[in-house]
Every structure is written in C-alpha cells, then in structure tokens.
GROMACS .gro file of C-alpha atoms in nm:
model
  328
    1UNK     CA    1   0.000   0.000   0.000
    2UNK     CA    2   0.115   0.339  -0.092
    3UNK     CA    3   0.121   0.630   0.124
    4UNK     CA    4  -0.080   0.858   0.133
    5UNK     CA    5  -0.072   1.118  -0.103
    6UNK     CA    6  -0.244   1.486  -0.098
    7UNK     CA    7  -0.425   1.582  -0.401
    8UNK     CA    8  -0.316   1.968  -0.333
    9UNK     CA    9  -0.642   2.026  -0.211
   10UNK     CA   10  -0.768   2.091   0.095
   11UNK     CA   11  -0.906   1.811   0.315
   12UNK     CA   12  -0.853   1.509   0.104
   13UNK     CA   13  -0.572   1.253   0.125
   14UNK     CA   14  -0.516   0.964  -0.125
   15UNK     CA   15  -0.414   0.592  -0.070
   16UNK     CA   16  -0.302   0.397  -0.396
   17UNK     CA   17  -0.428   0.021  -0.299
   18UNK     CA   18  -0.423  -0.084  -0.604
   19UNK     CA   19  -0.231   0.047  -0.910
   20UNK     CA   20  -0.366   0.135  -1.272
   21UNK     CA   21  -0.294   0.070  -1.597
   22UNK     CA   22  -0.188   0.292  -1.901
   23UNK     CA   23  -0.148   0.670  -1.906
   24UNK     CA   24  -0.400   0.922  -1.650
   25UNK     CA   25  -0.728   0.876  -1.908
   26UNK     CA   26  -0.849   1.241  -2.056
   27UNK     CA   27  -1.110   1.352  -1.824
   28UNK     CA   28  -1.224   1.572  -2.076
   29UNK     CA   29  -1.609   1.799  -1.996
   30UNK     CA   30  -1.860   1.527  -2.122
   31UNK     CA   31  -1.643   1.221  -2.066
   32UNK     CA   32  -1.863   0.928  -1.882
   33UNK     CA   33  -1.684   0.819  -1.590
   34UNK     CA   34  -1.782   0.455  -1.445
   35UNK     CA   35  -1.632   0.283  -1.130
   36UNK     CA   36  -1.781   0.110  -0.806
   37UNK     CA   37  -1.718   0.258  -0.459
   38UNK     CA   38  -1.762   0.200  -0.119
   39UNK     CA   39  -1.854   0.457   0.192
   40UNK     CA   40  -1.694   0.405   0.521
   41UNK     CA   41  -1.707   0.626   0.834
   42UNK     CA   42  -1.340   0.692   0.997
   43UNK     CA   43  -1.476   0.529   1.320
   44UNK     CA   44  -1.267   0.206   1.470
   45UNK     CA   45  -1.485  -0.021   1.288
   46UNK     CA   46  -1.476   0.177   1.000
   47UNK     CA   47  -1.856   0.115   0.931
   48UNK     CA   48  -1.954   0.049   0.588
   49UNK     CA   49  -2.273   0.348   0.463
   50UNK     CA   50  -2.305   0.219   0.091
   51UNK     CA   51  -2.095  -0.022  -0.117
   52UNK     CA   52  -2.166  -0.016  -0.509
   53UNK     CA   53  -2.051  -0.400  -0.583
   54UNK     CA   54  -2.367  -0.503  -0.294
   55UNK     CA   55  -2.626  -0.317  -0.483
   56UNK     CA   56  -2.490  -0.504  -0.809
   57UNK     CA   57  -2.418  -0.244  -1.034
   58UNK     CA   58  -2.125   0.034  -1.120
   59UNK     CA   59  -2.203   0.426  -1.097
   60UNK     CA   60  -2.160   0.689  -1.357
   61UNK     CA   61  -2.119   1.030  -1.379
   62UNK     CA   62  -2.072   1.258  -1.598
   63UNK     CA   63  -1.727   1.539  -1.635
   64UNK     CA   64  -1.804   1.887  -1.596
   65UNK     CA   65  -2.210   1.816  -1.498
   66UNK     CA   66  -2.206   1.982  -1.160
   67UNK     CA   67  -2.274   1.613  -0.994
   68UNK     CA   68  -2.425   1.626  -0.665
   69UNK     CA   69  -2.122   1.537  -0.475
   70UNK     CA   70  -1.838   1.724  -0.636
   71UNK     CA   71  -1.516   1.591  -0.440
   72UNK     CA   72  -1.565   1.253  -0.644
   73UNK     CA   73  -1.537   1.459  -0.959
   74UNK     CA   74  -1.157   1.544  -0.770
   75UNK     CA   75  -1.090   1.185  -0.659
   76UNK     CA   76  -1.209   1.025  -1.030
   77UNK     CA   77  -0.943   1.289  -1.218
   78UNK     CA   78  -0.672   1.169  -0.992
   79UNK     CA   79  -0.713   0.796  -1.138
   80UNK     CA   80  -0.590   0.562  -1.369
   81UNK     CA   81  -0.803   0.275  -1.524
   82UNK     CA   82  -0.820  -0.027  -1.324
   83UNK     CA   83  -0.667   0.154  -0.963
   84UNK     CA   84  -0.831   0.147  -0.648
   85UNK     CA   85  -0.790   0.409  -0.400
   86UNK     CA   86  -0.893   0.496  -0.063
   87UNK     CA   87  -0.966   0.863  -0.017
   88UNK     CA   88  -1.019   1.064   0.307
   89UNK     CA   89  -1.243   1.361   0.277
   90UNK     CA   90  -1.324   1.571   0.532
   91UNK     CA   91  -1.641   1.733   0.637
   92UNK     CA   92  -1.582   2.054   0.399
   93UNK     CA   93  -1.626   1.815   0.095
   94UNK     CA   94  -1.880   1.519   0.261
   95UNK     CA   95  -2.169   1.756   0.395
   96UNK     CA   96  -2.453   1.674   0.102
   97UNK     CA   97  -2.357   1.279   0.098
   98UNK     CA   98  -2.643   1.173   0.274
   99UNK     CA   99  -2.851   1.346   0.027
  100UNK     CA  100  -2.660   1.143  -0.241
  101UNK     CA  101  -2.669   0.840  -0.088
  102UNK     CA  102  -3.044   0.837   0.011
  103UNK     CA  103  -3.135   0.907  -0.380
  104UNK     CA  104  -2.895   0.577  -0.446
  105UNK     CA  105  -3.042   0.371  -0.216
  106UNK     CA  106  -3.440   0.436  -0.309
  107UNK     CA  107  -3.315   0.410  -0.681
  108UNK     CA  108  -3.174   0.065  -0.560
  109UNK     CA  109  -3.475  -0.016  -0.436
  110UNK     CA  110  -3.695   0.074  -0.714
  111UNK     CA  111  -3.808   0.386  -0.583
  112UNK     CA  112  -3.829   0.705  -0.741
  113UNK     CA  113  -3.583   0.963  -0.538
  114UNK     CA  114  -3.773   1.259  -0.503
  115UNK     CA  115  -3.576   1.491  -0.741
  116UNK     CA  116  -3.586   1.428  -1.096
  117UNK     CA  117  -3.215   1.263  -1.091
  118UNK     CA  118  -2.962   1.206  -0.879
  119UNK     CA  119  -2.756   1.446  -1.139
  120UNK     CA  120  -2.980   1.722  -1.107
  121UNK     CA  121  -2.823   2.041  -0.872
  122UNK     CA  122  -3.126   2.059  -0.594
  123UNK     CA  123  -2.868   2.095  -0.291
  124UNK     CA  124  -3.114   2.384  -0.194
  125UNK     CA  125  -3.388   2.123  -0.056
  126UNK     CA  126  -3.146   1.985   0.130
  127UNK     CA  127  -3.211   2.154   0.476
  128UNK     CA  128  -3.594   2.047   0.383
  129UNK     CA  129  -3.610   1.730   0.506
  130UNK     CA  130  -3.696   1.617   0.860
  131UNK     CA  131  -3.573   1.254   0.813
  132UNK     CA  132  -3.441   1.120   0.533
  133UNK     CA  133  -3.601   0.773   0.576
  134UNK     CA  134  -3.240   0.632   0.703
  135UNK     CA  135  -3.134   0.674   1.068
  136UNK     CA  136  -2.755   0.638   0.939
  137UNK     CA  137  -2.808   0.930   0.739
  138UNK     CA  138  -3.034   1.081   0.921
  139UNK     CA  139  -2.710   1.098   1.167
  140UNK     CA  140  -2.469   1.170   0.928
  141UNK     CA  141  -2.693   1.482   0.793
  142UNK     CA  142  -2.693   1.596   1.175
  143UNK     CA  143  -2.360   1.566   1.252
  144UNK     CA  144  -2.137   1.611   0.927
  145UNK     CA  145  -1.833   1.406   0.987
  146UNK     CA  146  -1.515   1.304   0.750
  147UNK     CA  147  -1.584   0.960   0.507
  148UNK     CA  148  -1.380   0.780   0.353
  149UNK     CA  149  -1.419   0.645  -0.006
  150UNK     CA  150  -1.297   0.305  -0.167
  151UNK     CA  151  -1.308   0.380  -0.534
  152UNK     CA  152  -1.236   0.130  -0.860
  153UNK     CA  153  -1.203   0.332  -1.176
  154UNK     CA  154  -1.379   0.092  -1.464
  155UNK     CA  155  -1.394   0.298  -1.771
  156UNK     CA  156  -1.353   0.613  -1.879
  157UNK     CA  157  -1.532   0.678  -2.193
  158UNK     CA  158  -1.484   1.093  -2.451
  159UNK     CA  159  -1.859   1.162  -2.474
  160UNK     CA  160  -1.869   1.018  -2.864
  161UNK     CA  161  -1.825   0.692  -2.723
  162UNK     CA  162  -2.158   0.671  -2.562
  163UNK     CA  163  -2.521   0.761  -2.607
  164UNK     CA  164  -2.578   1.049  -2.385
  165UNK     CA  165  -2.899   1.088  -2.201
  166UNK     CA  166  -3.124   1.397  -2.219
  167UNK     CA  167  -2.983   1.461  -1.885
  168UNK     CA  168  -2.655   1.478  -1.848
  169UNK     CA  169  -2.665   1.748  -2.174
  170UNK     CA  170  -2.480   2.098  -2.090
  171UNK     CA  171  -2.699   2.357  -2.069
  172UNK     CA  172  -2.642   2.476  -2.416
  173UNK     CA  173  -2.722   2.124  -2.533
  174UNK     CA  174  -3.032   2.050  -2.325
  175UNK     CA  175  -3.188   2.429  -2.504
  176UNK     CA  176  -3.029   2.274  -2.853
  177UNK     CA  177  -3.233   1.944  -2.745
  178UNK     CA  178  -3.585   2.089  -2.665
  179UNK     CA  179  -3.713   2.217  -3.026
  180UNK     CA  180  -3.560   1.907  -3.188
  181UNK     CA  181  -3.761   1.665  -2.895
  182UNK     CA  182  -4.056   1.842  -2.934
  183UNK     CA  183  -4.044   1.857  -3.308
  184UNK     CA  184  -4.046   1.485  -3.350
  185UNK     CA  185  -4.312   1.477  -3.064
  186UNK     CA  186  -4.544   1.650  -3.289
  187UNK     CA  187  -4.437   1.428  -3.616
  188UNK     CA  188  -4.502   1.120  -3.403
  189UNK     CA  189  -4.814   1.255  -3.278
  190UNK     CA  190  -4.937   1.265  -3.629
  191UNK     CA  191  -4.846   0.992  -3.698
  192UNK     CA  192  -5.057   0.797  -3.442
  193UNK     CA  193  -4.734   0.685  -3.247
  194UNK     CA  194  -4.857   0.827  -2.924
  195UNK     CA  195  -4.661   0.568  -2.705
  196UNK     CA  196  -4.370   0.713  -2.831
  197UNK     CA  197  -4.442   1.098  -2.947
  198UNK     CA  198  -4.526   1.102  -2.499
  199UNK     CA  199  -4.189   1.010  -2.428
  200UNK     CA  200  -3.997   1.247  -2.646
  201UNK     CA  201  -4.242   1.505  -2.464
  202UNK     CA  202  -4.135   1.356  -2.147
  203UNK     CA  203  -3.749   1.390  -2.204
  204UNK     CA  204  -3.831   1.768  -2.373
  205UNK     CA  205  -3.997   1.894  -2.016
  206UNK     CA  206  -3.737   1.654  -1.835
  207UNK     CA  207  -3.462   1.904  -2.024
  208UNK     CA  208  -3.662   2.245  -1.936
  209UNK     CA  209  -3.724   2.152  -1.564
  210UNK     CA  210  -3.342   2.077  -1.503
  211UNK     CA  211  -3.286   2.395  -1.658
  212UNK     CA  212  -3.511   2.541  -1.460
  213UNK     CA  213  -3.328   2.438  -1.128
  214UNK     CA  214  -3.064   2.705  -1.196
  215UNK     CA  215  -3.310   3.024  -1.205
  216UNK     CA  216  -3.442   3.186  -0.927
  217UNK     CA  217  -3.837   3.112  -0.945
  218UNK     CA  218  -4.049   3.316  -1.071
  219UNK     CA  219  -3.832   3.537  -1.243
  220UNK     CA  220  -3.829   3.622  -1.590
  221UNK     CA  221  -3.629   3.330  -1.736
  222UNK     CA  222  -3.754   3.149  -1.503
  223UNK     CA  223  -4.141   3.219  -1.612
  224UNK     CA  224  -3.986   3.153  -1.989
  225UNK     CA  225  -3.903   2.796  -1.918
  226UNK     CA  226  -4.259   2.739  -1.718
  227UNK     CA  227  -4.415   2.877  -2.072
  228UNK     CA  228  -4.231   2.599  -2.243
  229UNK     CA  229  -4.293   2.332  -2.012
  230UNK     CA  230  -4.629   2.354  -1.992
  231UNK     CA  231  -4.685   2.414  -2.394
  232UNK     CA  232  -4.505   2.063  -2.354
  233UNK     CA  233  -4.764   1.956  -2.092
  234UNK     CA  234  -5.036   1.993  -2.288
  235UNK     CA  235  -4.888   1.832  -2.573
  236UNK     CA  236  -4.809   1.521  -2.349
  237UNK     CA  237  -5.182   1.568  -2.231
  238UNK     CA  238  -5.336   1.534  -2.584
  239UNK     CA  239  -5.110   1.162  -2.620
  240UNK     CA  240  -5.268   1.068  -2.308
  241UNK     CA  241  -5.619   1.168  -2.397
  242UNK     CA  242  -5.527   0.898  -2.729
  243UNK     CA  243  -5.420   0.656  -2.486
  244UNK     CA  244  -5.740   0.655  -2.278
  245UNK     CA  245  -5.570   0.787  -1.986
  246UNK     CA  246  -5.795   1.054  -1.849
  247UNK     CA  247  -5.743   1.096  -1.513
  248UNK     CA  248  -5.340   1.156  -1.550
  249UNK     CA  249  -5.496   1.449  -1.806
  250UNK     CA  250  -5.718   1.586  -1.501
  251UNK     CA  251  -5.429   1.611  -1.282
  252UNK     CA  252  -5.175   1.780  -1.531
  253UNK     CA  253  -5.422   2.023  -1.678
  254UNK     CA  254  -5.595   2.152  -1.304
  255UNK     CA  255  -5.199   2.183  -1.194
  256UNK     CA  256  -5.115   2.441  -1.498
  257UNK     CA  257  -5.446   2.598  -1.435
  258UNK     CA  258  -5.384   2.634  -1.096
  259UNK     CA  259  -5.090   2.877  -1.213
  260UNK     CA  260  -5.194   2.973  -1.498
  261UNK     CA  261  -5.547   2.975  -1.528
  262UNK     CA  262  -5.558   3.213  -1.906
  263UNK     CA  263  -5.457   2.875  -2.095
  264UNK     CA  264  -5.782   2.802  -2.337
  265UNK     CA  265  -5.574   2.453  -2.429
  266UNK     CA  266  -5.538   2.341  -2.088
  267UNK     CA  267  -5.927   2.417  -2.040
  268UNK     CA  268  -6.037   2.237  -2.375
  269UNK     CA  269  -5.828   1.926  -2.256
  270UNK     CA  270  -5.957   1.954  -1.935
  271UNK     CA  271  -6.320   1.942  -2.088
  272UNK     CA  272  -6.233   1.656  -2.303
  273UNK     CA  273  -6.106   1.453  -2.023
  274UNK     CA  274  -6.411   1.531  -1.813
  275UNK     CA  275  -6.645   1.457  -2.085
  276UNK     CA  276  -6.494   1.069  -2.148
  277UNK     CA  277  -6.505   1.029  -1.737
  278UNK     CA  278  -6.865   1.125  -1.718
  279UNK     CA  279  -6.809   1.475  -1.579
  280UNK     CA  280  -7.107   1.675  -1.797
  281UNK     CA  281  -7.088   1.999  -1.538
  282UNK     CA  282  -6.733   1.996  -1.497
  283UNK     CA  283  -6.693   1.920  -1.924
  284UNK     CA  284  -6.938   2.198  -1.960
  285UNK     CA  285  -6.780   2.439  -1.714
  286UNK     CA  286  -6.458   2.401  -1.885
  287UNK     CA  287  -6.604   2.398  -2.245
  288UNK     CA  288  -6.769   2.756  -2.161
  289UNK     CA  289  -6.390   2.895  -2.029
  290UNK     CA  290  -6.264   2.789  -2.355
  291UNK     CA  291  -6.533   2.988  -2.514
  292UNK     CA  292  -6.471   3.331  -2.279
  293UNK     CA  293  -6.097   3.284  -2.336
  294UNK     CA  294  -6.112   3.218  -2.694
  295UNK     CA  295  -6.424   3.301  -2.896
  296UNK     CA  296  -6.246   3.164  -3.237
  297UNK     CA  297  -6.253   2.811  -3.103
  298UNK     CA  298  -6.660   2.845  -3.123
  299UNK     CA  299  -6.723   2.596  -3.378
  300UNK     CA  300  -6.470   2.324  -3.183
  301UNK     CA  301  -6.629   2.404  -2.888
  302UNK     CA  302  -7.026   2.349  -3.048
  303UNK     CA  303  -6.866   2.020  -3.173
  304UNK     CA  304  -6.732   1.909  -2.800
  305UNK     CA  305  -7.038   2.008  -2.704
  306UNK     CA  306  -7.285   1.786  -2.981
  307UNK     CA  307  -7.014   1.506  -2.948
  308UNK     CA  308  -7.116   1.503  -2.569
  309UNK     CA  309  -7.467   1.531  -2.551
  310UNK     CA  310  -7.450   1.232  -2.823
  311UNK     CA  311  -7.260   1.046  -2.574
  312UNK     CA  312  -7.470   1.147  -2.297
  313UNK     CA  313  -7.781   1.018  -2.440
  314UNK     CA  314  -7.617   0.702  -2.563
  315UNK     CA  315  -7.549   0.643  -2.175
  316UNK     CA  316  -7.906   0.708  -2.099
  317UNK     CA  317  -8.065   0.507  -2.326
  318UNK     CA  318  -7.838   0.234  -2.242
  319UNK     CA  319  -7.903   0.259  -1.886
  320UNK     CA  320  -8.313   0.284  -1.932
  321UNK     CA  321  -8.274  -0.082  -2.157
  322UNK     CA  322  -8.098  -0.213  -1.863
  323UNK     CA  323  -8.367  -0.124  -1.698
  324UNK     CA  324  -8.651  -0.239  -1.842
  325UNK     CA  325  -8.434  -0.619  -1.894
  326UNK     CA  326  -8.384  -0.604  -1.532
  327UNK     CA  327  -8.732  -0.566  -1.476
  328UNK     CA  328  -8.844  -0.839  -1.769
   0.00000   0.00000   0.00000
C-alpha cells in the first residue's frame, strides 16, 4: 500500500491500494466516468454506509455536470483505469452525501428519489427534510463528519463513445435538445405513435425543468421555461387523452391551471377529459372557459359540445334498456 498522497487540495488525502494501468485517461467535460465505490465512516470499525458492488451495479457520472457530490469529480481525475484508492475527505467536501446516498439507495430499491435525478443540482432542498427515511443518514446529515471512499475506476469513456442521455446534456445542449424533442413529438403525434411521441415530450420537459433548477423562481427566465414546459404539458396531455388515460390528463391540466389559469388549451383538454369520465358539469364548465378565453374556437367548442350530448344520451338510453331487462 502506498502512502498517502495529498491531491493539493484541501481536506482530502489519497491511498493507492491498487495500481492502474496505461497513461492518466483524458477527463475531458462530457467524458462518462464509471467505477464502483464503497462509503466508510473513519470510526474504529470503520462502518460500511453504501458499497456499489452489494447493490450489483457500477455508478456513472458525468465530467463537468455539476454532480451532486463534487469531491468525487476530484478523486475520479486523480485515477488511472483499473486503480483502487482509498480517499479521506473531510467534512468541507462530505456535507450533502447523505442526500446522495439516500437518492442511491431508493433508486436501488426501485423507488423514485424525489428529485428528478440524482444528477440534477437541488442541494437547496437539502435543509428540507426532517428525516431522510435512514437513521444512518439521518445521523450523518446531523452531525457532518469526515468519510472515507474506496473507489475502482472501470472505464472512462470521450462523450462520442456513448449515447448520452437527455440529462446529463450541458446547458447549451439540453436548449439545442428541446425544439428538436418536441419537433419529433409532434411528427409522431401525427403519426398515431402516441406511445412514443409522450416520451420524447417527457425527455423535452425533463430538459426544461433541469434547466429550470438554476433560475431563481419566478423570475423572468424562469417564467420563460414554465411557458415551455407547460406548452409541452399539454402536448403530453393530448397523447394521453389517445391513450385513454384521463385521469393523468385531469391532474396535469388543473396543476397548470392552478398557475396559470388564461390557458384556453389546458381548459379544452380539461373538458375533453371530463367529458370521457362522465363529468357533464365539470366538461361543460370548462367547455364555456374555452369559449370566454377564446371566442375563435366556437365551432370546436359546439362540436365538443354535440359530441357530448350524443354520448350522454347514448349512456341514458343504455341505462333505461338495462332497466326495463332487469325488470323483464
């Protein structure tokens, strides 16, 4: 075993335990970065928190994507392919790890964590949580303390080598991304593909909302993004309304109108939604916004409006034959 080394910076020290191979790998902005890793505390027994190679598979991240825990960013740089090192890091660079960790473990568990990836920047929500479901972290959030980190470099692969997920874009990328996503949404959409025109939707608003993390709400760029979501919302809405799920449509359109409640499109999916559930005040109610809001949209809105009293009175004579055979 090696001794320990300083990284020149502050509050980490490095242990070679096992040496690398080849030249220090170009750990250029973009590169994906895999390796396993194991969490100990710097007690006597040097308790294990999380070991990758239990849960079964390596982690990731991604150079220059302002990961959650930054110090591994440091440690991974200072590797070759193939070495294992033991770090020590102290509390200056291990603060947010139970944060980290708790989003690994529900993931592990096939839970959703609660932000929308474990590479998204939400630090801020950090001093939200009471508990978070974990009394070793719930400890470790109360009283910071040094870790130390076991760390195998795997692979370290320039970002051409891989197929890059919507999230881990830059942030130039990720605005680059949106118009093209939601482009082929609509061509899909035409098409009939509504299975898969929902989930280029889904990785369009998935793009906007990380985005969205880095401005201060309700400000002006801030408000830009929410425009875009929700325009992307609705369109997600109108696959669901194809795929028979109405309910999901309830929820997404009464949340934008919540905010926002000027949007004619949320109101006319809203109707259409209520109308295939049964809901003739609430279809109604809604149809007659769409009307107030926009009075070009008269003739759709008549339409809606024929389509459901045809529907209504379908029910009704269905139910009155039912009836009279359950009274023959």
């Amino acid at each position: 075993m090696d001794a320990a080394l300083l990284l020149n910076v502050e509050g980490i020290k490095k242990t070679i335990l096992h040496g690398g191979t080849g030249e220090l790998p170009n750990f250029i902005t973009g590169a994906r970065v895999t390796f396993h890793f194991r969490t100990l505390k710097c007690d006597e027994e040097r308790t294990v928190i999380d070991d990758s190679k239990q849960v079964g598979h390596p982690m990731h991240i991604i150079i220059g994507n302002m990961f959650k825990l930054e110090v591994w960013e440091i440690l991974l740089t200072s590797m070759r392919v193939s070495e294992v090192a033991e770090f020590w890091c102290d509390t200056i660079h291990t603060g947010v790890y139970p944060i980290l960790s708790r989003s690994l473990r529900q993931m592990a568990e096939g839970k959703d964590p609660t932000e929308w990836h474990v590479h998204t920047c939400g630090l801020a929500n950090m001093f939200a949580y009471h508990t978070l479901g974990y009394e070793d972290l719930d400890e470790l959030q109360k009283e910071p303390q040094p870790l130390i980190f076991v760390i195998e470099l795997l692979q370290v692969e320039a970002p051409s080598q891989y197929q890059r997920e919507t999230w881990n874009l830059s942030k130039d990328e990720k605005m680059q991304a949106v118009p093209i996503l939601h482009g082929e949404g609509n061509r899909l959409f035409k098409l009939g593909r509504y299975e898969e025109a929902s989930t280029k939707y889904q990785e369009a608003i998935v793009c906007l909302r990380n985005l969205q993390t880095k401005e201060k709400p309700w400000e002006v760029q801030w408000l830009k993004l929410e425009k875009m979501i929700n325009t992307l919302i609705l369109n997600y809405c109108q696959c669901l309304l194809k795929k028979g799920e109405y309910y999901e449509v309830l929820e997404h359109t009464s949340d934008i109108l919540r905010h926002l409640p000027g949007i004619a499109k949320a109101y006319y999916l809203r109707a259409r939604a209520h109308a295939e559930v049964w809901n003739e005040a609430e279809a109604k109610a809604d149809l007659e916004k769409v009307l107030e809001l926009e009075p070009s949209m008269r003739k759709v809105v008549r339409r809606e409006l024929r389509l459901l009293e045809n529907r209504l009175e379908e029910k009704r004579e269905e139910e009155r034959l039912r009836c009279r055979n359950m009274l023959g």
